[in-house]
Amino acid sequence: MITVTKQVVFTRSARGRKRLEDQPAREAPLPVGRVPRVARVMALAIQFDRLLREGIVRNTTELAQLMHVTQPRITQVMRLLHLAPDIQEELLFLPPIERNRDWVTEKHLHRIAAEPDWQKQRRLWHALRQGDLITSSAVAWRARRAP
């Protein structure tokens, strides 16, 4: 024998007729904050790459026309794919921004992605996460200094 327990609510219609209604489901609380912009852009880069690989679009020019942006902007977004895979994953799962500005910007990421060595990228990413201000001269200096 199976016992099912369910809460129900009896309500009255406008004319006084009783109605049996299911207990309204408790709504999940809305997430606090917003998805960081770089997480959205990283997801776009991955999606653009998939569209190109599967042949859904022929090239970045066609993709730019579909997205109503310039071809250089598509290239700029797709440059994020040059980041080390673990950095890409971390970007996709950044915690929501509750207030103020994002702590990481596309500009920071483009400077890191310009470094071809993933180990150096990881050092730069770690420095950024630690709160070090990354400027183009700092990136160049760190890249030269790192083994």
PDB file of C-alpha atoms in Angstrom:
ATOM      1  CA  MET A   1       0.000   0.000   0.000  1.00  0.00           C
ATOM      2  CA  ILE A   2       1.310   3.462  -0.959  1.00  0.00           C
ATOM      3  CA  THR A   3       0.295   6.591   0.873  1.00  0.00           C
ATOM      4  CA  VAL A   4       0.449   9.945  -0.897  1.00  0.00           C
ATOM      5  CA  THR A   5       0.282  13.117   1.098  1.00  0.00           C
ATOM      6  CA  LYS A   6      -0.559  16.394  -0.596  1.00  0.00           C
ATOM      7  CA  GLN A   7      -1.756  19.718   0.673  1.00  0.00           C
ATOM      8  CA  VAL A   8      -4.774  21.215  -1.016  1.00  0.00           C
ATOM      9  CA  VAL A   9      -6.517  24.533  -0.718  1.00  0.00           C
ATOM     10  CA  PHE A  10     -10.258  25.134  -0.900  1.00  0.00           C
ATOM     11  CA  THR A  11     -11.223  28.513  -2.315  1.00  0.00           C
ATOM     12  CA  ARG A  12     -14.491  30.136  -3.234  1.00  0.00           C
ATOM     13  CA  SER A  13     -15.199  31.495  -6.664  1.00  0.00           C
ATOM     14  CA  ALA A  14     -16.835  34.872  -7.235  1.00  0.00           C
ATOM     15  CA  ARG A  15     -20.280  33.231  -7.017  1.00  0.00           C
ATOM     16  CA  GLY A  16     -19.482  31.382  -3.811  1.00  0.00           C
ATOM     17  CA  ARG A  17     -18.841  27.967  -5.342  1.00  0.00           C
ATOM     18  CA  LYS A  18     -16.139  25.980  -3.575  1.00  0.00           C
ATOM     19  CA  ARG A  19     -13.099  25.033  -5.636  1.00  0.00           C
ATOM     20  CA  LEU A  20     -10.323  22.607  -4.884  1.00  0.00           C
ATOM     21  CA  GLU A  21      -6.909  23.978  -5.853  1.00  0.00           C
ATOM     22  CA  ASP A  22      -3.457  22.570  -5.579  1.00  0.00           C
ATOM     23  CA  GLN A  23      -1.256  24.178  -2.996  1.00  0.00           C
ATOM     24  CA  PRO A  24       0.703  26.792  -4.898  1.00  0.00           C
ATOM     25  CA  ALA A  25       4.282  25.693  -5.314  1.00  0.00           C
ATOM     26  CA  ARG A  26       6.775  27.700  -3.389  1.00  0.00           C
ATOM     27  CA  GLU A  27       8.653  29.760  -5.868  1.00  0.00           C
ATOM     28  CA  ALA A  28      12.392  29.490  -5.791  1.00  0.00           C
ATOM     29  CA  PRO A  29      13.963  32.703  -4.603  1.00  0.00           C
ATOM     30  CA  LEU A  30      15.195  34.889  -7.395  1.00  0.00           C
ATOM     31  CA  PRO A  31      18.953  34.952  -7.689  1.00  0.00           C
ATOM     32  CA  VAL A  32      20.547  38.011  -6.182  1.00  0.00           C
ATOM     33  CA  GLY A  33      22.757  40.000  -8.509  1.00  0.00           C
ATOM     34  CA  ARG A  34      23.489  39.690 -12.179  1.00  0.00           C
ATOM     35  CA  VAL A  35      25.660  37.475 -14.332  1.00  0.00           C
ATOM     36  CA  PRO A  36      29.031  39.146 -14.918  1.00  0.00           C
ATOM     37  CA  ARG A  37      29.423  40.560 -18.413  1.00  0.00           C
ATOM     38  CA  VAL A  38      32.609  38.573 -19.070  1.00  0.00           C
ATOM     39  CA  ALA A  39      30.754  35.333 -18.296  1.00  0.00           C
ATOM     40  CA  ARG A  40      28.136  36.198 -20.927  1.00  0.00           C
ATOM     41  CA  VAL A  41      30.788  37.178 -23.476  1.00  0.00           C
ATOM     42  CA  MET A  42      32.763  33.972 -22.805  1.00  0.00           C
ATOM     43  CA  ALA A  43      29.593  31.935 -23.375  1.00  0.00           C
ATOM     44  CA  LEU A  44      29.034  33.832 -26.634  1.00  0.00           C
ATOM     45  CA  ALA A  45      32.575  33.050 -27.784  1.00  0.00           C
ATOM     46  CA  ILE A  46      31.983  29.349 -27.186  1.00  0.00           C
ATOM     47  CA  GLN A  47      28.651  29.501 -28.999  1.00  0.00           C
ATOM     48  CA  PHE A  48      30.199  31.369 -31.962  1.00  0.00           C
ATOM     49  CA  ASP A  49      32.932  28.739 -32.169  1.00  0.00           C
ATOM     50  CA  ARG A  50      30.319  25.966 -32.216  1.00  0.00           C
ATOM     51  CA  LEU A  51      28.391  27.684 -35.015  1.00  0.00           C
ATOM     52  CA  LEU A  52      31.547  27.956 -37.094  1.00  0.00           C
ATOM     53  CA  ARG A  53      32.739  24.402 -36.411  1.00  0.00           C
ATOM     54  CA  GLU A  54      29.377  22.849 -37.254  1.00  0.00           C
ATOM     55  CA  GLY A  55      29.143  24.854 -40.470  1.00  0.00           C
ATOM     56  CA  ILE A  56      25.951  26.644 -39.446  1.00  0.00           C
ATOM     57  CA  VAL A  57      27.683  29.877 -40.482  1.00  0.00           C
ATOM     58  CA  ARG A  58      30.444  29.985 -43.077  1.00  0.00           C
ATOM     59  CA  ASN A  59      32.729  32.574 -41.505  1.00  0.00           C
ATOM     60  CA  THR A  60      32.980  35.380 -38.985  1.00  0.00           C
ATOM     61  CA  THR A  61      31.685  37.900 -41.511  1.00  0.00           C
ATOM     62  CA  GLU A  62      28.420  35.973 -41.886  1.00  0.00           C
ATOM     63  CA  LEU A  63      28.241  35.569 -38.120  1.00  0.00           C
ATOM     64  CA  ALA A  64      28.703  39.325 -37.670  1.00  0.00           C
ATOM     65  CA  GLN A  65      25.859  40.022 -40.096  1.00  0.00           C
ATOM     66  CA  LEU A  66      23.571  37.640 -38.219  1.00  0.00           C
ATOM     67  CA  MET A  67      24.471  39.185 -34.857  1.00  0.00           C
ATOM     68  CA  HIS A  68      24.228  42.770 -36.147  1.00  0.00           C
ATOM     69  CA  VAL A  69      27.739  43.653 -35.032  1.00  0.00           C
ATOM     70  CA  THR A  70      30.985  44.279 -36.864  1.00  0.00           C
ATOM     71  CA  GLN A  71      33.310  41.492 -37.909  1.00  0.00           C
ATOM     72  CA  PRO A  72      36.136  42.900 -35.730  1.00  0.00           C
ATOM     73  CA  ARG A  73      33.823  42.645 -32.696  1.00  0.00           C
ATOM     74  CA  ILE A  74      33.203  38.952 -33.455  1.00  0.00           C
ATOM     75  CA  THR A  75      36.963  38.432 -33.706  1.00  0.00           C
ATOM     76  CA  GLN A  76      37.455  40.302 -30.435  1.00  0.00           C
ATOM     77  CA  VAL A  77      34.910  38.098 -28.653  1.00  0.00           C
ATOM     78  CA  MET A  78      36.368  34.909 -30.114  1.00  0.00           C
ATOM     79  CA  ARG A  79      39.863  35.876 -28.935  1.00  0.00           C
ATOM     80  CA  LEU A  80      38.689  34.832 -25.480  1.00  0.00           C
ATOM     81  CA  LEU A  81      38.938  31.250 -26.755  1.00  0.00           C
ATOM     82  CA  HIS A  82      42.730  31.706 -26.559  1.00  0.00           C
ATOM     83  CA  LEU A  83      42.468  31.660 -22.764  1.00  0.00           C
ATOM     84  CA  ALA A  84      43.504  28.491 -20.945  1.00  0.00           C
ATOM     85  CA  PRO A  85      40.529  26.099 -20.604  1.00  0.00           C
ATOM     86  CA  ASP A  86      40.487  26.315 -16.805  1.00  0.00           C
ATOM     87  CA  ILE A  87      40.317  30.130 -16.986  1.00  0.00           C
ATOM     88  CA  GLN A  88      37.433  29.878 -19.468  1.00  0.00           C
ATOM     89  CA  GLU A  89      35.579  27.541 -17.126  1.00  0.00           C
ATOM     90  CA  GLU A  90      36.174  29.828 -14.165  1.00  0.00           C
ATOM     91  CA  LEU A  91      34.811  32.763 -16.161  1.00  0.00           C
ATOM     92  CA  LEU A  92      31.639  30.872 -17.010  1.00  0.00           C
ATOM     93  CA  PHE A  93      30.983  30.152 -13.331  1.00  0.00           C
ATOM     94  CA  LEU A  94      31.839  33.523 -11.819  1.00  0.00           C
ATOM     95  CA  PRO A  95      29.509  34.391  -8.933  1.00  0.00           C
ATOM     96  CA  PRO A  96      26.766  36.960  -9.576  1.00  0.00           C
ATOM     97  CA  ILE A  97      27.613  40.631  -9.190  1.00  0.00           C
ATOM     98  CA  GLU A  98      25.423  41.990  -6.413  1.00  0.00           C
ATOM     99  CA  ARG A  99      26.385  45.636  -6.635  1.00  0.00           C
ATOM    100  CA  ASN A 100      28.986  47.960  -8.066  1.00  0.00           C
ATOM    101  CA  ARG A 101      31.041  47.158 -11.126  1.00  0.00           C
ATOM    102  CA  ASP A 102      32.422  43.879 -12.353  1.00  0.00           C
ATOM    103  CA  TRP A 103      35.846  43.166 -10.907  1.00  0.00           C
ATOM    104  CA  VAL A 104      37.100  41.748 -14.220  1.00  0.00           C
ATOM    105  CA  THR A 105      36.566  43.306 -17.631  1.00  0.00           C
ATOM    106  CA  GLU A 106      37.025  42.193 -21.203  1.00  0.00           C
ATOM    107  CA  LYS A 107      40.013  44.499 -21.399  1.00  0.00           C
ATOM    108  CA  HIS A 108      41.741  42.521 -18.640  1.00  0.00           C
ATOM    109  CA  LEU A 109      40.953  39.252 -20.388  1.00  0.00           C
ATOM    110  CA  HIS A 110      42.172  40.379 -23.801  1.00  0.00           C
ATOM    111  CA  ARG A 111      45.490  41.312 -22.248  1.00  0.00           C
ATOM    112  CA  ILE A 112      45.756  37.883 -20.644  1.00  0.00           C
ATOM    113  CA  ALA A 113      44.605  36.070 -23.801  1.00  0.00           C
ATOM    114  CA  ALA A 114      47.334  37.846 -25.785  1.00  0.00           C
ATOM    115  CA  GLU A 115      49.864  35.757 -23.845  1.00  0.00           C
ATOM    116  CA  PRO A 116      50.306  32.469 -25.776  1.00  0.00           C
ATOM    117  CA  ASP A 117      51.692  30.487 -22.804  1.00  0.00           C
ATOM    118  CA  TRP A 118      48.866  29.074 -20.675  1.00  0.00           C
ATOM    119  CA  GLN A 119      51.071  28.920 -17.576  1.00  0.00           C
ATOM    120  CA  LYS A 120      51.781  32.634 -17.870  1.00  0.00           C
ATOM    121  CA  GLN A 121      48.074  33.243 -18.480  1.00  0.00           C
ATOM    122  CA  ARG A 122      47.294  31.397 -15.251  1.00  0.00           C
ATOM    123  CA  ARG A 123      49.786  33.537 -13.325  1.00  0.00           C
ATOM    124  CA  LEU A 124      48.244  36.711 -14.756  1.00  0.00           C
ATOM    125  CA  TRP A 125      44.731  35.460 -13.987  1.00  0.00           C
ATOM    126  CA  HIS A 126      45.767  34.618 -10.438  1.00  0.00           C
ATOM    127  CA  ALA A 127      47.279  38.102 -10.045  1.00  0.00           C
ATOM    128  CA  LEU A 128      44.045  39.655 -11.306  1.00  0.00           C
ATOM    129  CA  ARG A 129      41.965  37.560  -8.890  1.00  0.00           C
ATOM    130  CA  GLN A 130      44.224  38.657  -6.048  1.00  0.00           C
ATOM    131  CA  GLY A 131      43.372  42.263  -6.866  1.00  0.00           C
ATOM    132  CA  ASP A 132      46.553  43.307  -8.612  1.00  0.00           C
ATOM    133  CA  LEU A 133      45.834  46.056 -11.092  1.00  0.00           C
ATOM    134  CA  ILE A 134      46.717  44.780 -14.527  1.00  0.00           C
ATOM    135  CA  THR A 135      47.892  47.352 -16.999  1.00  0.00           C
ATOM    136  CA  SER A 136      49.391  46.666 -20.398  1.00  0.00           C
ATOM    137  CA  SER A 137      52.875  47.476 -19.060  1.00  0.00           C
ATOM    138  CA  ALA A 138      52.332  45.155 -16.068  1.00  0.00           C
ATOM    139  CA  VAL A 139      51.249  42.334 -18.375  1.00  0.00           C
ATOM    140  CA  ALA A 140      54.305  42.842 -20.575  1.00  0.00           C
ATOM    141  CA  TRP A 141      56.608  43.030 -17.556  1.00  0.00           C
ATOM    142  CA  ARG A 142      55.136  39.908 -15.961  1.00  0.00           C
ATOM    143  CA  ALA A 143      55.257  38.009 -19.247  1.00  0.00           C
ATOM    144  CA  ARG A 144      58.973  38.841 -19.685  1.00  0.00           C
ATOM    145  CA  ARG A 145      59.779  38.084 -16.055  1.00  0.00           C
ATOM    146  CA  ALA A 146      57.916  34.773 -15.746  1.00  0.00           C
ATOM    147  CA  PRO A 147      59.921  31.638 -16.661  1.00  0.00           C
TER     148      PRO A 147
END
